[in-house]
CSV table of C-alpha atoms in Angstrom, one decimal:
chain,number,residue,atom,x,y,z
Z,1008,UNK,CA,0.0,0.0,0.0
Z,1009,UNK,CA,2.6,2.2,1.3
Z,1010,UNK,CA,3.8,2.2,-2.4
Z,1011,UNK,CA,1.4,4.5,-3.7
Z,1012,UNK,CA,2.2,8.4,-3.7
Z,1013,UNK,CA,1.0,10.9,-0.5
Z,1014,UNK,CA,-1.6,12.2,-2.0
Z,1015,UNK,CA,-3.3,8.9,-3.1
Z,1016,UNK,CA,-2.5,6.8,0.7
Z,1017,UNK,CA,-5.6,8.8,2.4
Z,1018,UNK,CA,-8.2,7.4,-0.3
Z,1019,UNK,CA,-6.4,3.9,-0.8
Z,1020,UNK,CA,-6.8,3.1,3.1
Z,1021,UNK,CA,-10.4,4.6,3.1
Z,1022,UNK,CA,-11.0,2.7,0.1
Z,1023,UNK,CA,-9.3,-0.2,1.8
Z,1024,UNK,CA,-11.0,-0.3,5.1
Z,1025,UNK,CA,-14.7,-0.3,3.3
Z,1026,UNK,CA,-13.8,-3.0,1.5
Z,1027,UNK,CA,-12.6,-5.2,4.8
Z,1028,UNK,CA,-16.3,-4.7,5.8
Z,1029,UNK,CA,-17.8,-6.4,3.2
Z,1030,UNK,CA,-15.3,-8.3,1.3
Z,1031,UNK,CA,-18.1,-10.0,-1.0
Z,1032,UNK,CA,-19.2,-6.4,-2.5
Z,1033,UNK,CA,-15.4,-5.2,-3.2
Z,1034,UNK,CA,-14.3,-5.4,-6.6
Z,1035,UNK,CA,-10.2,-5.2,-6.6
Z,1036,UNK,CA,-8.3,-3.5,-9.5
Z,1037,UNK,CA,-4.8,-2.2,-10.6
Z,1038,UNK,CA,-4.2,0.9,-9.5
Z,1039,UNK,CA,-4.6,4.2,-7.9
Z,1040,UNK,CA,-8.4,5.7,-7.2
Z,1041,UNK,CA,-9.4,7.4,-10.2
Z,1042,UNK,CA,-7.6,5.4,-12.6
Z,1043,UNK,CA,-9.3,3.6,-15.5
Z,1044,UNK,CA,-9.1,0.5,-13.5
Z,1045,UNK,CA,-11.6,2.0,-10.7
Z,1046,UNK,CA,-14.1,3.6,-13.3
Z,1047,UNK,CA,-14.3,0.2,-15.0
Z,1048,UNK,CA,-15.2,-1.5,-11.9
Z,1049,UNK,CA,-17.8,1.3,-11.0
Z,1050,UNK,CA,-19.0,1.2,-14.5
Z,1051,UNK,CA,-19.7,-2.9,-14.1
Z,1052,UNK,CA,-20.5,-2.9,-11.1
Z,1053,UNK,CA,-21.9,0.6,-9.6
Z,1054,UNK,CA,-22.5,-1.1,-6.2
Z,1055,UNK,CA,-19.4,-2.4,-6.0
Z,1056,UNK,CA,-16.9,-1.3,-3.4
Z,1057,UNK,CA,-13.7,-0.9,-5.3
Z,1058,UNK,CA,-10.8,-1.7,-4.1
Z,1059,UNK,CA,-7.4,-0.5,-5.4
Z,1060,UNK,CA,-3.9,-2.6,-5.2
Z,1061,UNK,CA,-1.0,-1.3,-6.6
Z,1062,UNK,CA,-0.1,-3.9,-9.1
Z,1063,UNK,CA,-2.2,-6.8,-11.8
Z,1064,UNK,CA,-0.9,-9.3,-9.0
Z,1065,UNK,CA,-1.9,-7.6,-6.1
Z,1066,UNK,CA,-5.6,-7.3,-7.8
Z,1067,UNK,CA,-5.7,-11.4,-8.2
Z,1068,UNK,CA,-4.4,-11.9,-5.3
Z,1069,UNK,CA,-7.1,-9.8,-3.4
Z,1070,UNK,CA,-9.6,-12.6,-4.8
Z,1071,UNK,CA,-7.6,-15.3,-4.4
Z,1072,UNK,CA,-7.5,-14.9,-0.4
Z,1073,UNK,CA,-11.0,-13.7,-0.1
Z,1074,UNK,CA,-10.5,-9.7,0.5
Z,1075,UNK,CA,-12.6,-9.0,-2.9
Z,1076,UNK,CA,-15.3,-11.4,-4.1
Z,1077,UNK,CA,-14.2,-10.0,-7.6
Z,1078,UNK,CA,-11.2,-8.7,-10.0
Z,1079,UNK,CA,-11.8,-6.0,-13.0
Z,1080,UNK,CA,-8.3,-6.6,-15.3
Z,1081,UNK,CA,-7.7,-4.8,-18.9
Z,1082,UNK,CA,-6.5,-7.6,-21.2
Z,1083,UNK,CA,-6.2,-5.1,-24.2
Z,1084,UNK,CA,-6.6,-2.1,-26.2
Z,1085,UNK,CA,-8.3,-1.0,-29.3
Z,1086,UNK,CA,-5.2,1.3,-30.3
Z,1087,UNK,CA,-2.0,-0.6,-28.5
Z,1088,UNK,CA,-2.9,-3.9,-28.3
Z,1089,UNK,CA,-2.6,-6.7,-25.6
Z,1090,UNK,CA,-2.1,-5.2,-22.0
Z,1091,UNK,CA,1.7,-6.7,-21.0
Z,1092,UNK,CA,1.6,-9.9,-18.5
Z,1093,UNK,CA,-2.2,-10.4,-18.8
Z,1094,UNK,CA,-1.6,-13.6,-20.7
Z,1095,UNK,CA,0.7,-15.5,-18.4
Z,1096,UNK,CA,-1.2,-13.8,-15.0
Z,1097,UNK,CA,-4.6,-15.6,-15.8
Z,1098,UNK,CA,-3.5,-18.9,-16.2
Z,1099,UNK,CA,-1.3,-18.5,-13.5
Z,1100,UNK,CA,-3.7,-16.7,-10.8
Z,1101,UNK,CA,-6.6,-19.8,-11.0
Z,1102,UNK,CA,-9.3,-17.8,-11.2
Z,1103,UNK,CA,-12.3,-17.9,-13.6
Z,1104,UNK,CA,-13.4,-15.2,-16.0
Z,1105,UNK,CA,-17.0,-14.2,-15.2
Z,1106,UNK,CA,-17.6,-11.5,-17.5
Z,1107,UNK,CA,-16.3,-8.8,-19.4
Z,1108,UNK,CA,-16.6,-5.0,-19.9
Z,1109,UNK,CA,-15.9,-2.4,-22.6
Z,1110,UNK,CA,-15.0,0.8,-22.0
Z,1111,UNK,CA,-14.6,3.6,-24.0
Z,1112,UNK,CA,-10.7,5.7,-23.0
Z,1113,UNK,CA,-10.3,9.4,-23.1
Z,1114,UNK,CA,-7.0,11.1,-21.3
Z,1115,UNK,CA,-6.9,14.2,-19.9
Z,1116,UNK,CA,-3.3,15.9,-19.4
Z,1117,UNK,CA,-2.5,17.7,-16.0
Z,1118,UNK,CA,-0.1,19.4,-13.9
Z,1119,UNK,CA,0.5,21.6,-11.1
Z,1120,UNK,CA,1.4,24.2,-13.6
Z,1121,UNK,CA,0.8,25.5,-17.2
Z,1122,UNK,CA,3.2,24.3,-19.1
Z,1123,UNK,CA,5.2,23.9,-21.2
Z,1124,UNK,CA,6.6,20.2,-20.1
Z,1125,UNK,CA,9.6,18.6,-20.1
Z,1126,UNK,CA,8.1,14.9,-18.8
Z,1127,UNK,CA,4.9,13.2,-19.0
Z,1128,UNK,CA,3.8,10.4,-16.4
Z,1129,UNK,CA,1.4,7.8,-17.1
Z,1130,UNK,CA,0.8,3.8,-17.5
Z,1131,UNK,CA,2.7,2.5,-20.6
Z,1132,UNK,CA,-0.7,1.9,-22.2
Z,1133,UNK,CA,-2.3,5.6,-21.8
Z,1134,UNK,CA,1.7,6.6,-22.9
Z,1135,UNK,CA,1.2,4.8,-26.2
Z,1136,UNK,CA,-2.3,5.7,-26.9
Z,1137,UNK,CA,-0.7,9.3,-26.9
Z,1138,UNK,CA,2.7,8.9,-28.1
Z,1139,UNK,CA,1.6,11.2,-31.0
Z,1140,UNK,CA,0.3,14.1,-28.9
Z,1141,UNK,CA,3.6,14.1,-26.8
Z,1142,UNK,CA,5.7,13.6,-29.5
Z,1143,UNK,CA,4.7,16.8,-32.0
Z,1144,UNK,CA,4.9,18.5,-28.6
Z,1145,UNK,CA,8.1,17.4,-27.1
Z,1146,UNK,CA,7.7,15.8,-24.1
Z,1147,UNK,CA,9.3,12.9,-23.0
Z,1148,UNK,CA,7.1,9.8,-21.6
Z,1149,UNK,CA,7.7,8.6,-18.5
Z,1150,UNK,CA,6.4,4.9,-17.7
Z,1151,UNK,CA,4.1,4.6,-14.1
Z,1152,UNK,CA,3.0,1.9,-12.5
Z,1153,UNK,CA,-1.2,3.6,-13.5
Z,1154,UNK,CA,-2.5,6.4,-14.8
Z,1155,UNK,CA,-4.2,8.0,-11.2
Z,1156,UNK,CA,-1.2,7.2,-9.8
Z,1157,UNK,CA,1.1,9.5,-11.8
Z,1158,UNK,CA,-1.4,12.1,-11.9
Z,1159,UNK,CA,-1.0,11.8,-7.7
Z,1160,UNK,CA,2.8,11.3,-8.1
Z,1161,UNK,CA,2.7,15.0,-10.7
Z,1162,UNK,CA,0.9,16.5,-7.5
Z,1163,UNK,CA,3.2,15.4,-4.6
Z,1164,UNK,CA,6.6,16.4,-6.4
Z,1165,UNK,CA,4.9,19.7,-7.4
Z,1166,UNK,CA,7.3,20.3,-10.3
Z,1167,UNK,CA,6.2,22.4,-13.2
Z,1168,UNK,CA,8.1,20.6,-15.7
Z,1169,UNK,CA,6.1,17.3,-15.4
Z,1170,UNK,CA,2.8,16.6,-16.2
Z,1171,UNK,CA,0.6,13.3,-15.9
Z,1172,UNK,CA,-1.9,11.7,-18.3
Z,1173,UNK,CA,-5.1,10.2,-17.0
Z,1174,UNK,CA,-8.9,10.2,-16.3
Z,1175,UNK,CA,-10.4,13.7,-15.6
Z,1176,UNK,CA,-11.6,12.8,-12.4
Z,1177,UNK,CA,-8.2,12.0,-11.0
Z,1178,UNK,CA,-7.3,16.1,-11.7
Z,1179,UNK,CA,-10.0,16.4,-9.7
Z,1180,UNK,CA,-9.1,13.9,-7.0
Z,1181,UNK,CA,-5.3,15.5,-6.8
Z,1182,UNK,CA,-5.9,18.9,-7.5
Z,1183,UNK,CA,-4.6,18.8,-11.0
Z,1184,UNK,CA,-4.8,21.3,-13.6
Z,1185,UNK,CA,-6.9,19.8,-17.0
Z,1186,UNK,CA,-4.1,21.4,-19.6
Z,1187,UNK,CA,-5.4,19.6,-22.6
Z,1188,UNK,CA,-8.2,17.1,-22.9
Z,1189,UNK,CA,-9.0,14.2,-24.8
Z,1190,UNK,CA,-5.4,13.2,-25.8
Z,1191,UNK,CA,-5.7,10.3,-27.1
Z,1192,UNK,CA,-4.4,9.7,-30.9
Z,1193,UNK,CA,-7.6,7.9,-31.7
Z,1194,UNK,CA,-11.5,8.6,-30.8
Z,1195,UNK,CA,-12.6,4.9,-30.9
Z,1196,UNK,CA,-9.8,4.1,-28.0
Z,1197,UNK,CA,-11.4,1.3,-26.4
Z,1198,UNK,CA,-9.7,-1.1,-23.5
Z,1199,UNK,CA,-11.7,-4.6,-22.8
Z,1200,UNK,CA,-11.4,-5.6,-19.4
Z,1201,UNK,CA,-12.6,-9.3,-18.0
Z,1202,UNK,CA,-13.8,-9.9,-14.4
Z,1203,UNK,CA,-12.4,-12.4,-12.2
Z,1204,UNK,CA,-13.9,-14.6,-9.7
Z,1205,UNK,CA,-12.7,-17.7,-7.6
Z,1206,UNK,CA,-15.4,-20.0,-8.8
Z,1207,UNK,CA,-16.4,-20.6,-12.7
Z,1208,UNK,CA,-20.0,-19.5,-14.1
Z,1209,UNK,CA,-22.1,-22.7,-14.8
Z,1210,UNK,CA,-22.8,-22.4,-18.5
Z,1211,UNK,CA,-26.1,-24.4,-17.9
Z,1212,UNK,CA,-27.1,-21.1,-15.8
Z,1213,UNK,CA,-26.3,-18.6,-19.1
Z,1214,UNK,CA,-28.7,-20.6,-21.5
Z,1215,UNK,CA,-30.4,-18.3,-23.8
Z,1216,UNK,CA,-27.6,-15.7,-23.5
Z,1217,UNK,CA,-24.9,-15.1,-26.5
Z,1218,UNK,CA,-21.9,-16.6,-24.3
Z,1219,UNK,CA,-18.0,-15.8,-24.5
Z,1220,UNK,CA,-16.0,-19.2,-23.6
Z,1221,UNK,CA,-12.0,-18.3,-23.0
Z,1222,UNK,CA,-9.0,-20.7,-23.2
Z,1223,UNK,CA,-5.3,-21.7,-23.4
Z,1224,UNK,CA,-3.6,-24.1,-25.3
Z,1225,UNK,CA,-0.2,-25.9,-26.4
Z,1226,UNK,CA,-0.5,-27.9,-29.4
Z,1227,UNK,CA,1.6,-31.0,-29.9
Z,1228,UNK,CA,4.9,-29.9,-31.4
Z,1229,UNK,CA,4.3,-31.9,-34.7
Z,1230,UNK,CA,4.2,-30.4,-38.2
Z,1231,UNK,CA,0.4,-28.5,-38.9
Z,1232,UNK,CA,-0.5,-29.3,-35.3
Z,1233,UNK,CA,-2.1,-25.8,-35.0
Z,1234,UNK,CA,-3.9,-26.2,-38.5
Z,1235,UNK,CA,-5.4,-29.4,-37.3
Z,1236,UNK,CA,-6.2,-28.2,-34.1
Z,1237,UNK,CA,-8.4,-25.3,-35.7
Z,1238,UNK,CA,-10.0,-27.1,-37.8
Z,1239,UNK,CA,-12.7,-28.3,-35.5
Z,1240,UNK,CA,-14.3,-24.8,-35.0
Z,1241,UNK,CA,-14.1,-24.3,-38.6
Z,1242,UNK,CA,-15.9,-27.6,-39.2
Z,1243,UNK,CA,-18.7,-27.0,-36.6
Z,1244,UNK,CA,-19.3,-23.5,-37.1
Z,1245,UNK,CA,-17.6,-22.3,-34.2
Z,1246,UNK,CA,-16.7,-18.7,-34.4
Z,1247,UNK,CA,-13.2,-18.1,-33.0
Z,1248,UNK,CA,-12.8,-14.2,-32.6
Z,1249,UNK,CA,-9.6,-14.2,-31.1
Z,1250,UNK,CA,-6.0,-16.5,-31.1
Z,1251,UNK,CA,-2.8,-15.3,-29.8
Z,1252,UNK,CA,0.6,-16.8,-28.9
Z,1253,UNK,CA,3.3,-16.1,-26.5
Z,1254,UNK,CA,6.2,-18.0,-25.5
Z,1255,UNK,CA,6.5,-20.2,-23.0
Z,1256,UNK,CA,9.6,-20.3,-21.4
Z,1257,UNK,CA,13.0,-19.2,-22.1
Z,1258,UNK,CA,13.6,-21.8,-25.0
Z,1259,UNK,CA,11.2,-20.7,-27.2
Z,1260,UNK,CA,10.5,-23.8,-28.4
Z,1261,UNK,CA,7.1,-24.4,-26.9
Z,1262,UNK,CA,4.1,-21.6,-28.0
Z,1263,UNK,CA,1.1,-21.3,-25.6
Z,1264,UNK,CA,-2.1,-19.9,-27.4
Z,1265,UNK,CA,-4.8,-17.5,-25.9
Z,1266,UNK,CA,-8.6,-18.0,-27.9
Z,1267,UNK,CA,-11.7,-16.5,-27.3
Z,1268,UNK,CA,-14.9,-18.1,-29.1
Z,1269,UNK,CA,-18.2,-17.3,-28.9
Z,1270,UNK,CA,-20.3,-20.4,-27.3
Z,1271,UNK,CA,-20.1,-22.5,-24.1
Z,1272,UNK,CA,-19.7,-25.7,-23.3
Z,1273,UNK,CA,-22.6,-27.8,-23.0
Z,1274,UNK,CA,-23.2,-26.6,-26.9
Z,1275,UNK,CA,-23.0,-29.8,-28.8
Z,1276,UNK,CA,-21.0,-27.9,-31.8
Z,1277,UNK,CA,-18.7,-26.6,-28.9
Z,1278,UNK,CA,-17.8,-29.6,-27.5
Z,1279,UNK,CA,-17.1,-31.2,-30.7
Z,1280,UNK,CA,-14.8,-28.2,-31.7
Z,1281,UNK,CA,-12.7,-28.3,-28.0
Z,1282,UNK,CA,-12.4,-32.1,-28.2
Z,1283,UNK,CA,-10.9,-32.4,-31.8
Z,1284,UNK,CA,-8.7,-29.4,-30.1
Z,1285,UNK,CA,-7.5,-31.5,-27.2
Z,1286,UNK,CA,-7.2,-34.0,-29.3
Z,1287,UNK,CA,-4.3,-32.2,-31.3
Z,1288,UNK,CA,-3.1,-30.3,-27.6
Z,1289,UNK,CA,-0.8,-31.2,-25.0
Z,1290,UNK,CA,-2.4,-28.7,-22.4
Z,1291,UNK,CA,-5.9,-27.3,-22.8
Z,1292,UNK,CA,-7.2,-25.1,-19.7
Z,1293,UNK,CA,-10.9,-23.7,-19.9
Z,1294,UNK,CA,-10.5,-19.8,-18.6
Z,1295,UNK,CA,-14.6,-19.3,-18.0
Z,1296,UNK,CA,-17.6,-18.9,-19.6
Z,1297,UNK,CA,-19.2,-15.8,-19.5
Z,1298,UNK,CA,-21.9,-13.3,-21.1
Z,1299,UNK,CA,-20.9,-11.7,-23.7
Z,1300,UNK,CA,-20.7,-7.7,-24.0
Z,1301,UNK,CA,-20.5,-6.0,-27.0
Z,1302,UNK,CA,-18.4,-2.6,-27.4
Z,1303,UNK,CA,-19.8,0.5,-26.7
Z,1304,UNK,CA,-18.6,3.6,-28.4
């Protein structure tokens, strides 16, 4: 906690404490209050109690040991892509993906003073979903561990030079000057986030719903393994509307896969399509079954 700049402690360990009360109600994400992380819980969830942690981990680990009955995690961007570490933190954490959320990402710039700056603060993501704006204007990005948190990092070293990038509401939270709003390089900038729960949805319990069903998979290292291992949805009219690799390992030998389809088990076409996969697989790990949400603008 104690990781968080001055300005931000007060409302973490108010934040904090409320959640202690009713740990089932508290919905944890990564970073400080006020970052996009908090409005996305508030958005799914607007009688939530968020709860803020300092890092992805952290957020996981708050369900994982029963201090939030929930997590509320970006896994990627419209405009820069797959959020770093989501992939191998899922997997890894145990938990189940219950749902998902879209939310539509303006930045705000802010500072103690007017300008012009030297140095810009913000989460690697918000950096790149600006680098245009700071680049035709000079200023250098800085990577922070969020958003809300730089913004409360710009306001306890009070230095004119620097400025932050980040929701408006953390300007307001920090006492931040709004220098320039909407920042962003594109309009549509869009972040998906999935929740996290300890315990799976029951895809009997979302019949009648269009469903999301997430997974991970290592095919057999054998020539066209990942061909054949496809070709079940294909075949069964499964629609797969995401597939994406990352290493596993340092020998880079063996690729893991992420997929997102849209069905559930339980679906006769779906299990057809998932057991030619295992077929061709020497892991496959069901992430959760979930509603699906479609993007707002």
């Amino acid at each position: 906690m104690h990781s968080y700049p001055a300005p931000a402690l007060a409302r973490v360990e108010e934040m904090v404490r409320a959640a202690a009360a009713e740990p089932a109600r508290a919905v944890s994400f990564q970073g400080a209050p006020g970052c996009n992380g908090h409005r996305a819980a508030t958005e799914y969830a607007p009688d939530c109690l968020p709860l803020p942690c300092f890092s992805f981990e952290d957020a996981l680990e708050a369900v994982k040991d029963g201090r939030a009955g929930r997590a509320i995690i970006p896994i990627e961007n419209s405009q820069h892509g797959r959020v770093a570490d989501i992939h191998f933190l899922l997997p890894e954490s145990g938990l189940s993906i219950v749902g998902e959320h879209f939310m539509a990402i303006h930045h705000d710039l802010m500072a103690v003073g007017d300008g012009p700056f030297k140095a810009c603060y913000s989460h690697p993501q918000a950096l790149g979903q600006s680098r245009f704006f700071l680049r035709e204007r000079g200023i250098v990005p800085l990577a922070y561990a969020d958003t809300a948190g730089a913004a409360a990092f710009v306001a306890e070293q009070g230095d004119p030079d620097a400025c932050a990038i980040a929701p408006k509401i953390a300007a307001e939270l920090y006492g931040l000057k709004i220098i320039a709003e909407n920042v962003e390089d594109a309009a549509d900038n869009m972040t998906r986030f999935v929740v996290l729960a300890r315990e799976p949805r029951d895809p009997a319990g979302l019949v009648g719903q269009t469903t999301m069903t997430t997974f991970v998979f290592e095919v057999k290292n054998i020539p066209a393994a990942l061909y054949k291992a496809l070709g079940g949805f294909a075949t069964n009219g499964v629609n797969m509307t995401k597939l994406e690799s990352y290493q596993k390992g340092a020998s880079f030998a063996a690729t893991r896969f992420y997929a997102d389809i849209v069905g559930a088990p339980g679906d006769p076409a779906v299990d057809r399509a998932l057991d030619e996969l295992a077929f061709h697989c020497k892991e496959l790990r069901i992430l959760g079954t979930y509603p699906q949400e479609r993007a707002r603008g």
